Each structure stands twice: as C-alpha cells, then as structure tokens.
XYZ file of C-alpha atoms in Angstrom:
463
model
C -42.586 -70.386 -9.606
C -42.386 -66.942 -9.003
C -44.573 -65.330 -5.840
C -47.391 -63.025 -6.160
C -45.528 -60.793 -3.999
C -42.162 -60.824 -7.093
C -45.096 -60.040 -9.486
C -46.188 -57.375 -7.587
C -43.362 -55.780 -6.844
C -42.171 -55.571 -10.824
C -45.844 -54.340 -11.345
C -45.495 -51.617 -9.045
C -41.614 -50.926 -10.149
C -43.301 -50.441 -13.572
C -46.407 -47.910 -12.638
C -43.407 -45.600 -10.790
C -41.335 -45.668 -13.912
C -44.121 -44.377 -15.975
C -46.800 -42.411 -13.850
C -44.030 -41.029 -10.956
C -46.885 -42.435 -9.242
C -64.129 -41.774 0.741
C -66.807 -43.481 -1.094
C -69.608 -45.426 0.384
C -68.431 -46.300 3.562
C -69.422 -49.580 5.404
C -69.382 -49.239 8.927
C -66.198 -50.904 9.097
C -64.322 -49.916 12.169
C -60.088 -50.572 13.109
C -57.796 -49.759 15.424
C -55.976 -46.238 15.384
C -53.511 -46.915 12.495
C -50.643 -44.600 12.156
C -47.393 -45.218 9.683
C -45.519 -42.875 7.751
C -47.028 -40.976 -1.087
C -41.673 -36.811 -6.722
C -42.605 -38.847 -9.331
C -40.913 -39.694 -12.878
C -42.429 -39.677 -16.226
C -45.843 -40.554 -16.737
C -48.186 -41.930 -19.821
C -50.960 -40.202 -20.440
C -54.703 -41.948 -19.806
C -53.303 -45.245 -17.783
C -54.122 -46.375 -14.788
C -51.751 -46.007 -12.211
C -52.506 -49.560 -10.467
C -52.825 -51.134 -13.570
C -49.650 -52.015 -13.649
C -49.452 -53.404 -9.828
C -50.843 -56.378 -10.188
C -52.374 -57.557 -13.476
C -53.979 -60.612 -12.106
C -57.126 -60.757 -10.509
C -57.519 -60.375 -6.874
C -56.731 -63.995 -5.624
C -59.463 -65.773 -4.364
C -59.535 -68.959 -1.836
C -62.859 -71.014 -1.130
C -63.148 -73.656 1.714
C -64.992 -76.408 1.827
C -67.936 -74.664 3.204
C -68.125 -72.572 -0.084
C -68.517 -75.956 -2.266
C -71.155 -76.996 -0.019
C -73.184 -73.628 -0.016
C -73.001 -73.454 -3.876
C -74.115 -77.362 -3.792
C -77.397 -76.409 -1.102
C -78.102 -73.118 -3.494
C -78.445 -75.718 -6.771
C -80.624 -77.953 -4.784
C -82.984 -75.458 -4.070
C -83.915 -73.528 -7.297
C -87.036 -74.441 -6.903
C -87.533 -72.481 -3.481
C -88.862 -69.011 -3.364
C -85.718 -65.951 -2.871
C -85.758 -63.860 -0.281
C -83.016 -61.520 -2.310
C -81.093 -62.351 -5.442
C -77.319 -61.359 -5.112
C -75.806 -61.927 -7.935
C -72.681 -59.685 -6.647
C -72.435 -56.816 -4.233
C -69.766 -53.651 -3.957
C -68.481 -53.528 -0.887
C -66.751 -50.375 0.450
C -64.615 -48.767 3.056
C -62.579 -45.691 4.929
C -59.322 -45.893 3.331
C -56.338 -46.777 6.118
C -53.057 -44.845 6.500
C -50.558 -46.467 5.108
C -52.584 -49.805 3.394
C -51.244 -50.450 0.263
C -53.613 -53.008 -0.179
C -56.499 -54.437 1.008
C -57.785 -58.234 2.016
C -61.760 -59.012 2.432
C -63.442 -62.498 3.755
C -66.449 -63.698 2.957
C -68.469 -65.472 5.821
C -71.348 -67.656 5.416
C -72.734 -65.834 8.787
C -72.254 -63.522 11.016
C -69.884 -65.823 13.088
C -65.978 -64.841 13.199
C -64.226 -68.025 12.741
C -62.394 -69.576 10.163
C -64.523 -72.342 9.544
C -66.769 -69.938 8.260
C -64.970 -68.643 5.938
C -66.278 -69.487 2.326
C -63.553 -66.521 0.411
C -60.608 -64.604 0.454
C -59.487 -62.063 -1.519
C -55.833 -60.078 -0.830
C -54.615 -58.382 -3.936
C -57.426 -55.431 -3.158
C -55.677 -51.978 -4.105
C -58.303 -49.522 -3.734
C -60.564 -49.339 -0.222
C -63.590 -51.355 -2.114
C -63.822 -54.861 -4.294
C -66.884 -55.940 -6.077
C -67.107 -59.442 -5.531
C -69.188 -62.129 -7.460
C -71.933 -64.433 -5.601
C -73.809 -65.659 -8.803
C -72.545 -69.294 -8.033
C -73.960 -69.116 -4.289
C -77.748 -68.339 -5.358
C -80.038 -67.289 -2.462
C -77.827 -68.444 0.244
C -75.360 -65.183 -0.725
C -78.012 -62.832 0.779
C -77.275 -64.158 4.306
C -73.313 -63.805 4.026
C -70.906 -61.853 6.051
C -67.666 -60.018 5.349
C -64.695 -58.348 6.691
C -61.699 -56.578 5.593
C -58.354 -55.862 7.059
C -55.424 -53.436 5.879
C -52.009 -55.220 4.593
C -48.889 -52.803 3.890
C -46.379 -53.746 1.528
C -45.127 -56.738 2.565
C -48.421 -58.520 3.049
C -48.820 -57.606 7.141
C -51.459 -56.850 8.741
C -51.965 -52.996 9.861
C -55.011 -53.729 12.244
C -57.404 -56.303 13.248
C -60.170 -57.545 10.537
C -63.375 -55.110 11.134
C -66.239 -56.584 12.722
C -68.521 -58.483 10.268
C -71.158 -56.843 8.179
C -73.633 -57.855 6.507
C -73.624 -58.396 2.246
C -76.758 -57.259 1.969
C -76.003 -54.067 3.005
C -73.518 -53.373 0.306
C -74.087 -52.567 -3.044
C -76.083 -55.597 -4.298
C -75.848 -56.362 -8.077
C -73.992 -53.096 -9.630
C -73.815 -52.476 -13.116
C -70.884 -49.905 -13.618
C -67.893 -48.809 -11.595
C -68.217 -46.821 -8.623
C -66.498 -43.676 -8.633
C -64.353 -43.144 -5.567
C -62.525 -39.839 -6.579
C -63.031 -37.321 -3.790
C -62.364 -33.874 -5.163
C -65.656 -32.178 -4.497
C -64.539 -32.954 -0.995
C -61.849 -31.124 -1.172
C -61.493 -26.989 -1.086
C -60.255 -27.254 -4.677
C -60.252 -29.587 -7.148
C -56.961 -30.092 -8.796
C -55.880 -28.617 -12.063
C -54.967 -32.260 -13.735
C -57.038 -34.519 -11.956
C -57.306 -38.099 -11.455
C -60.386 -40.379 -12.066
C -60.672 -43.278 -10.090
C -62.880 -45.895 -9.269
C -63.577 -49.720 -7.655
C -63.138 -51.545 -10.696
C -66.488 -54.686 -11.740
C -64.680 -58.207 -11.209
C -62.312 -59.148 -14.048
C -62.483 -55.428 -15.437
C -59.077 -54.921 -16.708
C -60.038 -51.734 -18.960
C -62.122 -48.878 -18.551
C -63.259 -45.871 -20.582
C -64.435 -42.869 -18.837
C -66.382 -39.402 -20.220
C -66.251 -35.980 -19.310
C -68.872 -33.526 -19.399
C -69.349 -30.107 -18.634
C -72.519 -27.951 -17.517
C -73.324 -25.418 -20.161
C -76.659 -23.911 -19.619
C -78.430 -26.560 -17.558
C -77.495 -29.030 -19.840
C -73.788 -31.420 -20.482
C -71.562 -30.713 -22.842
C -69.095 -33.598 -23.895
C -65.578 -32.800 -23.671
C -63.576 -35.928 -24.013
C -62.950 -39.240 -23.643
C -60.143 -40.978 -21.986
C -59.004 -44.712 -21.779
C -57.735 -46.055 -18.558
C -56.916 -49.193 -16.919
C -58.000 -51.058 -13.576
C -58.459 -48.315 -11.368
C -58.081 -44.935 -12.404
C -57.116 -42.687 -15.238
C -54.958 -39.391 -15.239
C -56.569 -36.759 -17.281
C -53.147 -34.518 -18.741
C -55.223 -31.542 -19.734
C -54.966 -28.707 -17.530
C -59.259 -27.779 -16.638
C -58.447 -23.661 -16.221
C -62.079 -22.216 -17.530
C -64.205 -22.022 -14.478
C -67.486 -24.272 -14.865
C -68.915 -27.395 -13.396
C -67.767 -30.735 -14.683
C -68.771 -34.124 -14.547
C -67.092 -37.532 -15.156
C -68.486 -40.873 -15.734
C -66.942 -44.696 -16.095
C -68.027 -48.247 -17.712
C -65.693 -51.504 -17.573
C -64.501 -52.275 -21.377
C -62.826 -55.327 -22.745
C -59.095 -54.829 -24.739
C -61.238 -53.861 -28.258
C -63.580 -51.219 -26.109
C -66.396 -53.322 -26.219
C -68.437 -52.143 -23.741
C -68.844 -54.496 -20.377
C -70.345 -52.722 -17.917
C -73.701 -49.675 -17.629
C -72.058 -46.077 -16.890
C -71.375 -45.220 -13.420
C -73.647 -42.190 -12.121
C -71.878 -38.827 -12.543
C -68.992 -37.547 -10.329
C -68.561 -33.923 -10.243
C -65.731 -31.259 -9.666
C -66.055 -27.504 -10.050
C -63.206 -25.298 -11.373
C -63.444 -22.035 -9.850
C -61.428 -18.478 -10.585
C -59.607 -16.613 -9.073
C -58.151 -18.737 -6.104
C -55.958 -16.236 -3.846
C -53.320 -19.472 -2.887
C -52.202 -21.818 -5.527
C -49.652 -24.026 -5.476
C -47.365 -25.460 -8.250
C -45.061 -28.407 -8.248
C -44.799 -32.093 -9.012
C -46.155 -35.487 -8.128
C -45.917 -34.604 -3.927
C -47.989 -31.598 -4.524
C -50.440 -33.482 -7.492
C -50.794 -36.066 -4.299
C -51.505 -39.915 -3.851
C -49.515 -42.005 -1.904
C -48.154 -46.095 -0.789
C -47.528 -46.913 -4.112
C -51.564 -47.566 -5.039
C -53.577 -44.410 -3.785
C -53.975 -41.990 -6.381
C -53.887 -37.866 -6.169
C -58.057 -37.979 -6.278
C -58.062 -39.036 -2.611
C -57.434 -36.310 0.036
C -55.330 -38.490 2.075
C -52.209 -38.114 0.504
C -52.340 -34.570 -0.132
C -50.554 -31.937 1.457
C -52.909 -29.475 0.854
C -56.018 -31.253 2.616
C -54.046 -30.618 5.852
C -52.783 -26.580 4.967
C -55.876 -25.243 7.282
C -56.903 -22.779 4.338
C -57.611 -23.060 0.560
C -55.020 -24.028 -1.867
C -55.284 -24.291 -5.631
C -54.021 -27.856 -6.984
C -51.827 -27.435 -9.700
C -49.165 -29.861 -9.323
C -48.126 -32.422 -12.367
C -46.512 -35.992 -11.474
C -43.229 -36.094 -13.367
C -42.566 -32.278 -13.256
C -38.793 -31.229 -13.577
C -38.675 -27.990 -13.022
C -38.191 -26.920 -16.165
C -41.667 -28.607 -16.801
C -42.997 -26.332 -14.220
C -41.219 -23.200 -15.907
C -42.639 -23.931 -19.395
C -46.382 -23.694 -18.064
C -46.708 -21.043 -15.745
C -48.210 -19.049 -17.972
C -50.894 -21.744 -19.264
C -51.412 -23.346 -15.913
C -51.021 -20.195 -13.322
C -51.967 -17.366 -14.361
C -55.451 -18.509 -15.564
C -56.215 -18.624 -11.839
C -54.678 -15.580 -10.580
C -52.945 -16.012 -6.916
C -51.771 -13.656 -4.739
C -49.573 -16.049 -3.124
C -47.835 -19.757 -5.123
C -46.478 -22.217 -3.484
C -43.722 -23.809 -5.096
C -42.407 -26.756 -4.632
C -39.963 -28.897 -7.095
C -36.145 -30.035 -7.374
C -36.856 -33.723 -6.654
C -37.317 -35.264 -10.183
C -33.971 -33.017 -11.126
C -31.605 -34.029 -8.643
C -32.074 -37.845 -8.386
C -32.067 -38.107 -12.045
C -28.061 -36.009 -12.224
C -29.296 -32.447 -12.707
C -27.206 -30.261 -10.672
C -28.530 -28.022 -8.091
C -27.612 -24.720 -9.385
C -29.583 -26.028 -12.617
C -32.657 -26.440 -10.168
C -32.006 -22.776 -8.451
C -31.307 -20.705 -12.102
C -35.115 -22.158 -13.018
C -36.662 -21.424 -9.618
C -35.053 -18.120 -9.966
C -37.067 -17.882 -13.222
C -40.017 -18.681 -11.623
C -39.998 -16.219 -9.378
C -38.940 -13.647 -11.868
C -42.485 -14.269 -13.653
C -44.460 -14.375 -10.581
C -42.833 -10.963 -9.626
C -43.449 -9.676 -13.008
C -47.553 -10.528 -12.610
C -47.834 -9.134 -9.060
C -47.669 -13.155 -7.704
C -46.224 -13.443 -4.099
C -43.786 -16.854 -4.443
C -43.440 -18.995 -1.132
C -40.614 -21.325 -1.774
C -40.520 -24.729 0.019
C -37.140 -26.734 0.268
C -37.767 -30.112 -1.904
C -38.480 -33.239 -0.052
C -35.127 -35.867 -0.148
C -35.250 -39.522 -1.294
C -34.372 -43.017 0.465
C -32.420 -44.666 -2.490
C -32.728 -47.782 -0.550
C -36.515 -48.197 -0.564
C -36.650 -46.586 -4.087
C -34.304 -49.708 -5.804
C -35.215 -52.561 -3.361
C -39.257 -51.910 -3.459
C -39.899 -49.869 -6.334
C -37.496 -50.647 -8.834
C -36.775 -47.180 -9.456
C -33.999 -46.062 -11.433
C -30.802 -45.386 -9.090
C -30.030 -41.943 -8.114
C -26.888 -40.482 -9.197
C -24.770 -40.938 -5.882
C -24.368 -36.947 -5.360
C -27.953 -36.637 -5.463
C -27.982 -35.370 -1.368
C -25.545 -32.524 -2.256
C -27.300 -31.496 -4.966
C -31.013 -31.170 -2.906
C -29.703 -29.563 -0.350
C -27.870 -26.812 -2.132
C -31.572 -26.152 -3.656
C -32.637 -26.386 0.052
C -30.364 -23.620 0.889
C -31.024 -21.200 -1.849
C -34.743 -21.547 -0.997
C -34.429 -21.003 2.634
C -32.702 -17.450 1.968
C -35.867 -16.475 0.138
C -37.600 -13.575 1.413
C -40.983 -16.251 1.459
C -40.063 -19.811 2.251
C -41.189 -22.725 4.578
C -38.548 -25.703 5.299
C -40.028 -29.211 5.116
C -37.486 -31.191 4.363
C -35.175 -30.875 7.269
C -38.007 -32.521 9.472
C -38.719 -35.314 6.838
C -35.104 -36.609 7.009
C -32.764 -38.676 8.740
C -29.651 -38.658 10.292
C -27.904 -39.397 6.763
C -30.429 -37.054 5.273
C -32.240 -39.517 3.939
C -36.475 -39.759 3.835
C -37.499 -41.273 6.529
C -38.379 -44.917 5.967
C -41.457 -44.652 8.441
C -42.055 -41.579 5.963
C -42.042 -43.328 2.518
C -43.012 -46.935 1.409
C -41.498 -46.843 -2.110
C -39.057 -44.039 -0.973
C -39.732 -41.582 -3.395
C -42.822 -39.936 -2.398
C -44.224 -39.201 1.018
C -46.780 -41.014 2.501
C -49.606 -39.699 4.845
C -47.744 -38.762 7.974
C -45.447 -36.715 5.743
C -47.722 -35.377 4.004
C -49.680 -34.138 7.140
C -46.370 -32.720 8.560
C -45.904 -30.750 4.936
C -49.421 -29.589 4.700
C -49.656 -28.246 8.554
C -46.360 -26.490 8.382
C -47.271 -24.958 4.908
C -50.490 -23.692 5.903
C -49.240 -22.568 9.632
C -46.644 -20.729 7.303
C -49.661 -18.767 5.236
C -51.971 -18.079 7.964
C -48.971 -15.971 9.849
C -47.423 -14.602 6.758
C -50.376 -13.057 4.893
C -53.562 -12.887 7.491
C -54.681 -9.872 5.149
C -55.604 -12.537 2.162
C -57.787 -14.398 4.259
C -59.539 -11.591 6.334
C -60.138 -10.124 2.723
C-alpha cells in the first residue's frame, strides 16, 4: 500500500509543476524555531495545496474518544453548558513547518491517555475540526499542536494545552488567513487563502471593490482547499475586499460566506519590485505568497511594491512592464528573474539581452533599475522531494553568467553568492523543495535588498 507520505510527495510534485508554487492566534507558544520558499507554470484560480494532499487530514481516536461519544449519548437528556458542534482552531505560523499536527484532549492533562484525536496532514497554521459526535462533553476538551517539516519530524515541542472553547466554536464559512493589509503593500496578483471547513475540497471566493461607500462586484474565482491565485493584475488604486464559502465539485454551496478581507491598492509607490515566484513570495512547499513570512520584501526595512508573478521567465516579465509597472510609477524597480530560464535550457545571454531590455524601458520612463543576481537551485532536493522537472546539467553556468552581467550594473545588490554552497548550489538548510527559498533566505534577501536602498537613494525616503 502506498504511504501517506508517497501520496504526498506526488501531490506536492504536482502543485510545483503547475503553480511554481497571522490569523486568529491561540496563545500557542514553541520553542525558538529556526531552519532555512522560482516557480514554473501555473493554472489560473487553483489552489496551490490542493494538490498536496487530497485526502482529508488523517484522524486517530483512542479508546477514550469511543467512550466520551458513548457518555455524551447517554446524557441527552441533561441540560448543556455549551453546544460545540465544531470549533476553528488557529495559530502563529512556524518557520519552516510544512505542515501541521493538532491533538485533541479530553482535559487539560498532557498525557497520552488523554488523547481522544489526532490530526497530521494540517497544511495551513489552523484546522477546523468536528465535535458533533462528542455532544456536551466537547466543551471541556483540550488541544495542542506541534510543527512537522517535510519528512514528518517534529520542529518543536507540542504547545501547552488550550482550551476548545476558546477557539472558534461552530463556524459557518472559511476563515480568511491572507495577511496583506499587514503588509506595506499589497501585492499586484495576490493570493486568497484561507483554513478550509472539514471535508471542504472546493471553494469559491468574491471580490468586491469600494465605490462610493458601497461594493462593487468584480469577479469570481474558483479555488481549491486552501487558497486561490487571482491572475489579474489590481493596478487602479481603490479599496478591495474578498470573501470565501466551501462548495461541493457542482458549486453547490456548503458553507455561509466568510466576513470580508480587505487589501488597498495604492498609487504611486516610489519602490516596486518585479520578478517571479521568489519575489510573488510563499514558501516550504504549502505557504502561499499572502503570508508575509516568505516574502522578501516584509524584511527590506522600507516600502516595496509587490509585483512579482510565479512562473515568470523573463520574457514574461518583459511583455508586461508596461501593463503591470508603469501604472504605479517607481522611482526605483527591483528586478529580479533568470531562474525559471536557466533551469529550464535557456541560455544566459538569452536572460541578459531581456534584462537589458528591461532596463532600456525603465530608462526610457525616468525608472531607476536595481538589478539583483538570480537565486541558484539544488537539483537534488528539486527531483528527490518535489518532483520537479530536471535541470538541464549546464544550468550553474548559465545563472551565473546572468549573475555577472548584473553585478556590473551601475545599481545592483548580490544575493545569490550568500545563498549558495560550495558547488554553488542553494543551500539545503535554505530550500525544502530546492527551488524556492524558504524563510531564512528570504530574510537574508529582503535585509540585504533593503540595506541596499536605504544607502543608495536616502533622498526617496526623506522625500
């Protein structure tokens, strides 16, 4: 029989093929975690952890859990305190967790006697879990959660219990975890996501904007488990608001709509940046680009306009400059791309006669372009985890001869001499499908891009 872990793995091999790749928090509390999230073609409106694991979550019971759900029957007669019929639970998102695992305890006691249900295939930080079958007794449960990383380990300790009751008792939607009005910008093409009802395989979700005090509908968008990339670029300036409900195969609705999640598209932004999936963001194979994590540009120090696309060449990049840039007129872009070229057998000086391009145009509209040297690949990680496609085997001579073109530009920051290793590979404590950088890298990119800006042009922020 083949393992969960085989099923996974061809489920995640499948989401990097096509999509290149904090909420409520409990007061769930680990360990310092540290660990070390480029792209290929993507599909527009699926989820990207749909295809990781297409099952739902598995889920153990003990013997203690037949015996509370025997007690509950017993005593329908007897007055509730609380009726949990199922509660959302929530929590900070962990470097490096590509999934999650949550216990249910039928107290506050840590043992594992008292465990009544597990659940490990949890790829978002939240689960909604289903207590109808315990009745009353479900209001006095526990629960827990620990981080796994791709190979099922344990990246801290379980948190200390907490009570269910304190969750999100009885939801009737999706709650939406994307996190852009946390962020300085919200991204050009962004991502919806959300913690999924139980057994929600399908989702539709709505987008509004403000017109006048009042919402405007502007589209709708299928998705799948967990999230849903929207492909059209949002470039008029305005408030906008998103909304999700669970849907079976047919789009028979399953689930209420979630309460509105907002982003605000703003013009002009003085620092943009433009590239592919490592400057779109997400990260670990299951965190998408709506969670500021696993983007560079949360860790730059100053403001920087979103405009990467997962599965950019940079040809793609080339052909919409003038849609996707100049609506939000920079003084300085950032661009960053070579890595969906090379590993797929485009030569370098291909790469370097479109960047040149690029910075003909942004010369030609008074832009200021800051080149940054693309990020290399572990080949390794990307065929033995991923399933990705091989890269051609002169892929490393073709990056770096992109590197060194960009680091003779008159504007350019280095980033991926420090991500490599000795064979000038990605660093495996970097990457966990080896493809795109995870967190620390990410951090690294973002500090050394921003330190970059802030010495380079103090006049456009002291303006």
């Amino acid at each position: 029989m083949e393992s969960i872990m085989k099923r996974t793995i061809r489920k995640l091999a499948r989401w990097l093929r096509l999509a290149g790749f904090c909420c409520l928090a409990a007061s769930a509390v680990w360990p310092t975690v540290t660990q070390a999230a480029a792209d290929n073609g993507h599909v527009t409106a699926t989820s990207v952890l749909d295809a990781k694991e297409s099952q739902q979550p598995a889920v153990t019971e003990t013997k203690a859990a037949q015996e509370i759900a025997a007690e509950a029957k017993a005593d329908t007669g007897a007055a509730q305190t609380a009726e949990v019929r199922s509660v959302s639970l929530t929590w900070p998102v962990v470097p490096g967790a590509v999934k999650y695992q949550v216990e249910i305890l039928r107290s506050a006691e840590d043992n594992l006697a008292n465990v009544i249900m597990t659940q490990n295939q949890i790829f978002t930080n939240g689960v909604d879990i289903d207590l109808s079958r315990y009745g009353k007794a479900a209001s006095a449960f526990y629960w827990k959660v620990r981080p796994l990383d791709y190979s099922g380990n344990a990246l801290a300790a379980y948190s200390a219990p907490q009570p269910v009751a304190a969750g999100r008792l009885n939801p009737t939607a999706p709650q939406p975890t994307a996190e852009y009005d946390a962020m300085d910008y919200a991204a050009e093409y962004p991502v919806y996501s959300w913690i999924p009802m139980p057994g929600a395989k399908h989702h539709e979700v709505q987008v509004y904007r403000e017109v006048n005090g009042k919402d405007m509908y502007v589209k709708t968008l299928q998705g799948g488990e967990y999230d849903v990339y929207d492909w059209d670029a949002y470039t008029t300036p305005g408030r906008y608001y998103w909304r999700v409900r669970s849907v079976d195969e047919n789009g028979t609705p399953l689930s209420g709509w979630s309460d509105k999640s907002g982003f605000s598209v703003t013009t002009p932004t003085p620092i943009a940046a433009l590239g592919d999936s490592i400057t779109h963001g997400g990260g670990v194979m299951s965190v998408p680009p709506s969670y500021k994590l696993y983007n560079w540009e949360t860790y730059a120090g100053v403001p920087v306009k979103n405009l990467g696309v997962s599965g950019n060449t940079t040809q793609d990049m080339l052909d919409r400059f003038e849609h996707d840039v100049l609506p939000f007129s920079p003084r300085v872009l950032v661009i960053m791309g070579g890595v969906n070229d090379y590993r797929a057998g485009t030569l370098g000086w291909t790469v370097v006669q479109h960047l040149k391009t690029l910075k003909e145009k942004c010369e030609a509209y008074g832009i200021i372009p800051v080149f940054v040297t693309p990020t290399p690949i572990n080949p390794s990680l990307m065929i033995h985890r991923a399933g990705i496609e091989h890269p051609t085997p002169d892929w490393l001579v073709h990056q770096q001869y992109v590197c060194d073109w960009v680091k003779r530009q008159p504007y350019s920051v280095d980033v991926a001499s420090s991500l490599a290793d000795e064979r000038g590979w990605l660093r495996s404590d970097y990457t966990t499908d080896g493809l795109h950088p995870d967190y620390l890298a990410k951090k690294e990119m973002g500090e050394k891009i921003g330190r970059y800006l802030s010495a380079t042009f103090p006049w456009l922020f002291n303006s």
